[in-house]
PDB file of C-alpha atoms in Angstrom:
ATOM      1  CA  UNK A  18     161.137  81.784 125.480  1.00 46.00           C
ATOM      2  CA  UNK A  19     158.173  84.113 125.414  1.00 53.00           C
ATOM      3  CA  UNK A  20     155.977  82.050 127.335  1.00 53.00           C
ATOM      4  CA  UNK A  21     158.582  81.519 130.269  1.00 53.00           C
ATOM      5  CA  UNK A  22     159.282  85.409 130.674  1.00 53.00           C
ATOM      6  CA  UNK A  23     155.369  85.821 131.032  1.00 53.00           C
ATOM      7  CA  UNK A  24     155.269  83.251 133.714  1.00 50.00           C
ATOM      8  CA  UNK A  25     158.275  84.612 135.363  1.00 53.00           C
ATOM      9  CA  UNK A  26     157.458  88.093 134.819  1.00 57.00           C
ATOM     10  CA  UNK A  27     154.537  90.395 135.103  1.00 77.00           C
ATOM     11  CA  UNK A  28     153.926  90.196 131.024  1.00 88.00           C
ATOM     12  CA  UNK A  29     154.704  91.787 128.406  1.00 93.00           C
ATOM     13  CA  UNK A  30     154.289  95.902 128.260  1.00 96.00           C
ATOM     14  CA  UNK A  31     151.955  95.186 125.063  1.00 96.00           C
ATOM     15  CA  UNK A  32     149.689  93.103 127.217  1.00 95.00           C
ATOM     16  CA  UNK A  33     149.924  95.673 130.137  1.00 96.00           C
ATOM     17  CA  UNK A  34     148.811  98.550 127.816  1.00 96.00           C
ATOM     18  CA  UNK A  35     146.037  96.675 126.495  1.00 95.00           C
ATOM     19  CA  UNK A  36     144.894  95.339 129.886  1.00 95.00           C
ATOM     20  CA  UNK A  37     144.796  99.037 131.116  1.00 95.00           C
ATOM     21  CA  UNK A  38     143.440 100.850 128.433  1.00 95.00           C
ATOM     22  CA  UNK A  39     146.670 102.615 128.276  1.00 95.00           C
ATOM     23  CA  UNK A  40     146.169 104.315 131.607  1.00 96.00           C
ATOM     24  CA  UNK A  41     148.917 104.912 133.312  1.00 97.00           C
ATOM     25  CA  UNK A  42     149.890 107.033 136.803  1.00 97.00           C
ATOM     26  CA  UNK A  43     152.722 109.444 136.201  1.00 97.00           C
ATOM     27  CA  UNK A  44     154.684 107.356 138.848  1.00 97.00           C
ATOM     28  CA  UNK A  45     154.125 103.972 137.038  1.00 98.00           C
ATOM     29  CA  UNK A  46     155.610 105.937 133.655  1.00 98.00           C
ATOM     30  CA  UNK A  47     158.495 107.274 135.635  1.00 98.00           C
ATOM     31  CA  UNK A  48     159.617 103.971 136.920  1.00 98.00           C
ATOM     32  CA  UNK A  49     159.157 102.728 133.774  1.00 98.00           C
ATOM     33  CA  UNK A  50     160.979 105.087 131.783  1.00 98.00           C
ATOM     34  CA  UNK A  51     164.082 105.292 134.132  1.00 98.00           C
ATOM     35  CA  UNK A  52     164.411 101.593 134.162  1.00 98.00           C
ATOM     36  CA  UNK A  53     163.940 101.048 130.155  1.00 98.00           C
ATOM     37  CA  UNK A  54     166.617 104.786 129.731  1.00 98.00           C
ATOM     38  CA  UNK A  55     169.149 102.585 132.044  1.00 98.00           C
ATOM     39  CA  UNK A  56     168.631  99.186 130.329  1.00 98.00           C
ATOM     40  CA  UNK A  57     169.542 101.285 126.828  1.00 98.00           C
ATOM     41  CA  UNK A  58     172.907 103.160 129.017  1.00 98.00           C
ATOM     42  CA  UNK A  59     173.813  99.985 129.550  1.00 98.00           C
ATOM     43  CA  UNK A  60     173.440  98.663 125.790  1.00 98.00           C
ATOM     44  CA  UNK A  61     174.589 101.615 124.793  1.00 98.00           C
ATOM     45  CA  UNK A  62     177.947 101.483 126.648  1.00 98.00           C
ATOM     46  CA  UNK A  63     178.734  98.389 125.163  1.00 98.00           C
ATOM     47  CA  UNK A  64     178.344  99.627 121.692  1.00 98.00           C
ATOM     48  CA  UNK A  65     174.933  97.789 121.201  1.00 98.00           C
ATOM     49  CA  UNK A  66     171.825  98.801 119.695  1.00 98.00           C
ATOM     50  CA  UNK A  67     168.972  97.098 119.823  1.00 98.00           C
ATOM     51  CA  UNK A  68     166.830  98.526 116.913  1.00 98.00           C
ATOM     52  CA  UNK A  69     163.299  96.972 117.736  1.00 98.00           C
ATOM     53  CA  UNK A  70     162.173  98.422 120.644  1.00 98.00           C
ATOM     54  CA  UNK A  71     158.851  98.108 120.890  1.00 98.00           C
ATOM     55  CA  UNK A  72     155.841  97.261 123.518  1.00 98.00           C
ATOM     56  CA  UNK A  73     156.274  93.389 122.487  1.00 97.00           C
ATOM     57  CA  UNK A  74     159.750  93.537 123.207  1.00 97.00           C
ATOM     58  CA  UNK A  75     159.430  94.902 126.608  1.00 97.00           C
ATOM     59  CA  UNK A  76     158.820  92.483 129.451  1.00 96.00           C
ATOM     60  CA  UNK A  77     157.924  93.976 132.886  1.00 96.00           C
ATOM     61  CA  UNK A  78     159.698  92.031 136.040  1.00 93.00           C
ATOM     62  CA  UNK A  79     156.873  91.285 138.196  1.00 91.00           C
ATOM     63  CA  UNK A  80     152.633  91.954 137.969  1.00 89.00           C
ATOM     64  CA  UNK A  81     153.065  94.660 140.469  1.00 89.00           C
ATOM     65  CA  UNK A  82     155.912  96.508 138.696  1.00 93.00           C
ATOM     66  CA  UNK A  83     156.623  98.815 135.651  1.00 96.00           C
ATOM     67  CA  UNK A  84     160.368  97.550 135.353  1.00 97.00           C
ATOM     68  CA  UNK A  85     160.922  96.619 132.277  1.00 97.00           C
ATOM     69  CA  UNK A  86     163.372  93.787 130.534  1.00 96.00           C
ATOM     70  CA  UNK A  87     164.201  94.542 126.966  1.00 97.00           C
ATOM     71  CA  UNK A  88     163.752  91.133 124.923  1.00 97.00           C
ATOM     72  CA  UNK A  89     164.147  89.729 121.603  1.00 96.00           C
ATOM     73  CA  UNK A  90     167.504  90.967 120.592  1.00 97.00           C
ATOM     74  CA  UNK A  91     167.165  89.184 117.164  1.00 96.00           C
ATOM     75  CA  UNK A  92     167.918  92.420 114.833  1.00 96.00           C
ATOM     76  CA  UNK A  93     170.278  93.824 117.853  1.00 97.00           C
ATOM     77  CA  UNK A  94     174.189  94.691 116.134  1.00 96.00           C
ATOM     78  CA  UNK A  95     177.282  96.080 117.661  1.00 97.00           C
ATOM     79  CA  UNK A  96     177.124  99.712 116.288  1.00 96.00           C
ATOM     80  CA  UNK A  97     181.029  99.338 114.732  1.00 96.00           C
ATOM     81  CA  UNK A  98     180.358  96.508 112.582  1.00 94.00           C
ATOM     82  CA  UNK A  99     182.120  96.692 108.920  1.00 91.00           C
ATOM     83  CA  UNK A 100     178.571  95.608 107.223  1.00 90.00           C
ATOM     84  CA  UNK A 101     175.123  95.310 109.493  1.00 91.00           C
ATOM     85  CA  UNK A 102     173.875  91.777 108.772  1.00 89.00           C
ATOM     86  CA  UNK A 103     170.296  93.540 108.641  1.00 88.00           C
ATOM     87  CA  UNK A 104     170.948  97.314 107.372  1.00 83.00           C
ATOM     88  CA  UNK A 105     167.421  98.400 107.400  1.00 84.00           C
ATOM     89  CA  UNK A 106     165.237  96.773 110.369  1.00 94.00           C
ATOM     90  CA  UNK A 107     163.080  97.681 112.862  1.00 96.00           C
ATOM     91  CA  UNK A 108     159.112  98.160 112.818  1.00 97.00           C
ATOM     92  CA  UNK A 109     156.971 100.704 111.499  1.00 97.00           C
ATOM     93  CA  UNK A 110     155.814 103.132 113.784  1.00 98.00           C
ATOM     94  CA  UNK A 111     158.963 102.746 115.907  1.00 98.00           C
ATOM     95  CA  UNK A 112     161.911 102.457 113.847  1.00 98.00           C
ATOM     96  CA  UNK A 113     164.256 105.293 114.221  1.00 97.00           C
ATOM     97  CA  UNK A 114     164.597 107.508 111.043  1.00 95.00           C
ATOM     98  CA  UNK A 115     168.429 107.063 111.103  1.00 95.00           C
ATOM     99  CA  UNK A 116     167.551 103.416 110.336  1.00 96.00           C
ATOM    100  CA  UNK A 117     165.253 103.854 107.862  1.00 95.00           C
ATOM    101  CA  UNK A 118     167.594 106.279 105.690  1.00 93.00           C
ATOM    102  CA  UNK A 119     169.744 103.601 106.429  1.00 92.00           C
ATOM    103  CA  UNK A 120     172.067 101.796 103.325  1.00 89.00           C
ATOM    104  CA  UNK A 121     175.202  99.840 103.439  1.00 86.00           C
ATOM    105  CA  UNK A 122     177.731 101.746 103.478  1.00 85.00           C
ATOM    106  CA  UNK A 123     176.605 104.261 106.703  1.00 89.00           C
ATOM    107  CA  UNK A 124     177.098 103.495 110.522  1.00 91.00           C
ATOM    108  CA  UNK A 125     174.336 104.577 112.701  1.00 95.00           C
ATOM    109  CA  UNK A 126     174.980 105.029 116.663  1.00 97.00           C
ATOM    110  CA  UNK A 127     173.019 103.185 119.513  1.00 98.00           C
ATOM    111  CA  UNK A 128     171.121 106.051 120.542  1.00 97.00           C
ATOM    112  CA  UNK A 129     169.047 105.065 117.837  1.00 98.00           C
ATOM    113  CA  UNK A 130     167.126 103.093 119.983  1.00 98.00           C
ATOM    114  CA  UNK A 131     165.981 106.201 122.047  1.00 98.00           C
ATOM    115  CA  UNK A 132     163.476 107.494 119.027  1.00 98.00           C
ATOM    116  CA  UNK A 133     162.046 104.179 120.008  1.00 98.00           C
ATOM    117  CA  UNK A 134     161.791 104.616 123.269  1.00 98.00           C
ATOM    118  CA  UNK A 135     160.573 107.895 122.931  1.00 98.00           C
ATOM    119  CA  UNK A 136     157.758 107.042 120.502  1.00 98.00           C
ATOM    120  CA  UNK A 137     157.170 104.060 123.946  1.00 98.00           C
ATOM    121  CA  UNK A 138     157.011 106.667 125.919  1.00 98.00           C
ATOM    122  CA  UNK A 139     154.661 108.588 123.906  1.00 98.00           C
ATOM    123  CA  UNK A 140     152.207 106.081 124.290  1.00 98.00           C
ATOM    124  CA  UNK A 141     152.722 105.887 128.049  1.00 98.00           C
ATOM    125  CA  UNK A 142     152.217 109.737 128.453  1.00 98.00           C
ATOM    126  CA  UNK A 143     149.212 109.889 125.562  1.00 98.00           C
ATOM    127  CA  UNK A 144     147.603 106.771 125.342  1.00 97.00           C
ATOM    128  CA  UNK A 145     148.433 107.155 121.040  1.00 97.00           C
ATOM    129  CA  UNK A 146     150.845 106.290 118.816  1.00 97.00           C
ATOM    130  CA  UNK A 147     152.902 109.003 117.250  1.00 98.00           C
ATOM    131  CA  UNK A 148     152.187 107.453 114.096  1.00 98.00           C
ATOM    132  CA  UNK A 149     148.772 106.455 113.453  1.00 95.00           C
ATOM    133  CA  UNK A 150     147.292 104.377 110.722  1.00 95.00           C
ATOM    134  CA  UNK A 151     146.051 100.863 110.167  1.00 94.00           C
ATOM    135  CA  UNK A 152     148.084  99.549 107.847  1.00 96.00           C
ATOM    136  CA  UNK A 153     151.536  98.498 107.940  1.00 94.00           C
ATOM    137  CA  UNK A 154     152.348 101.042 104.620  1.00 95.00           C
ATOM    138  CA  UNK A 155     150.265 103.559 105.936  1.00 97.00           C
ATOM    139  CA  UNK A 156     152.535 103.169 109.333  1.00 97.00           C
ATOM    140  CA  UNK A 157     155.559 103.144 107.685  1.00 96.00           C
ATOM    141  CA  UNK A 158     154.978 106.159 105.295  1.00 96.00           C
ATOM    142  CA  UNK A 159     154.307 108.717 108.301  1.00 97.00           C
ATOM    143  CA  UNK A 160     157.225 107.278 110.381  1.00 97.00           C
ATOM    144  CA  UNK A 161     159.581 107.793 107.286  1.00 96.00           C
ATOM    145  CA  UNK A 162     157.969 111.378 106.495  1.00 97.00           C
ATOM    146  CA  UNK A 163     158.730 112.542 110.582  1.00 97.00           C
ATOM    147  CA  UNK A 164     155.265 114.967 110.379  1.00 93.00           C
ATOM    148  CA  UNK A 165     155.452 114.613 114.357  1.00 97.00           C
ATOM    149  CA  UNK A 166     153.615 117.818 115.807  1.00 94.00           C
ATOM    150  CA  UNK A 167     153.444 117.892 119.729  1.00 97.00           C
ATOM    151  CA  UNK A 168     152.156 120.986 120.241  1.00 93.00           C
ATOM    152  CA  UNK A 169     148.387 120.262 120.179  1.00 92.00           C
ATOM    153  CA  UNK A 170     145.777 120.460 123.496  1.00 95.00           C
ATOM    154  CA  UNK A 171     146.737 117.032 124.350  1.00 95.00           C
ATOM    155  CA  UNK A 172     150.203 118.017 124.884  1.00 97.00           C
ATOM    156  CA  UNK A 173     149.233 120.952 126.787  1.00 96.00           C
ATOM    157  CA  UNK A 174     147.927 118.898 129.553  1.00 95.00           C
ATOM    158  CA  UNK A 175     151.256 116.573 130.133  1.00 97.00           C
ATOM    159  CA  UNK A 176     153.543 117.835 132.760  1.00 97.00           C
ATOM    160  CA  UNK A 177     156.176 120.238 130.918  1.00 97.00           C
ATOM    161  CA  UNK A 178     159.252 117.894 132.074  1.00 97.00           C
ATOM    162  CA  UNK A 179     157.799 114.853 130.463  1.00 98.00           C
ATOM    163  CA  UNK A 180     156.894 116.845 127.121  1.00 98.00           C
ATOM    164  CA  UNK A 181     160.540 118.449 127.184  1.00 98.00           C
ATOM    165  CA  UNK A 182     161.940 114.503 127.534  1.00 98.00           C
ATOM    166  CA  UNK A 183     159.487 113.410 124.966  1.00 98.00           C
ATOM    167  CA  UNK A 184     160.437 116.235 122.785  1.00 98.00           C
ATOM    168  CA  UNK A 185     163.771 115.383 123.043  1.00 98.00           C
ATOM    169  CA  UNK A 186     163.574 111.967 122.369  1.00 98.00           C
ATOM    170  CA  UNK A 187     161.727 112.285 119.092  1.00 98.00           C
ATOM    171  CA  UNK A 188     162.851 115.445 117.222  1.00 96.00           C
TER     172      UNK A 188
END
């Protein structure tokens, strides 16, 4: 299914970032984020949660566009199941910490998914992950601790309505 979304589609956001060096114009982020913040409202109405947002699971409709299509919905639940088939899911570096203090017998909500989309647009805004290592433990460890600090010269320079978003998003 991949490989027919990239041919119908301008790619996947993964691909775009790398293509791009991770440059992109405010307007190009805006678009972006509106479209992805709707796509999750309407998820999110329905009681859905996708919990593995990610680059790779972002598809962008055309080469020309930053709309995106949220794919792979393989570890997506309805938020008011009795028992999540996969309790704990996601992937380092993006999972929500809701989901990774996650057991069996607690609920989480949808809005999970907008850490993830936060820590997307992060990346969009920074050109760097919130959590940076090269290992998947290494990943995982920082995401689980939360030690994000967005208060340092690169965050100076980001307009103050996309910081107070981003801030939102991921604290």
């Amino acid at each position: 299914i991949y490989v027919v979304l990239d041919l119908l589609t301008g790619g996947q956001l993964f691909h775009r970032i790398q293509e791009r060096n991770g440059y992109f114009s405010a307007e190009e982020v805006r678009e972006f984020m509106i479209g992805l913040l709707r796509g999750l409202s309407r998820l999110h109405g329905q009681r859905i949660m996708h919990r593995d947002l990610k680059p790779e699971n972002i598809m962008l409709r055309s080469t020309g566009s930053m709309s995106p299509i949220i794919v792979d919905y393989g570890l997506a639940t309805h938020a008011d199941l009795d028992k999540y088939l996969f309790f704990r899911c996601g992937t380092p570096g993006y999972v929500a910490p809701e989901i990774i203090a996650l057991t069996e017998s607690k609920r989480i909500e949808p809005q999970c998914d907008i850490f993830s989309a936060g820590v997307i647009f992060h990346i969009l805004l920074t050109r760097r992950p919130v959590f940076e290592g090269t290992k998947y433990d290494e990943v995982y460890k920082k995401n689980k601790e939360m030690n994000i600090q967005l208060d340092g010269e690169m965050y100076q320079a980001l307009d103050k309505d996309a910081l107070g978003l981003l801030k939102r998003m991921l604290l």
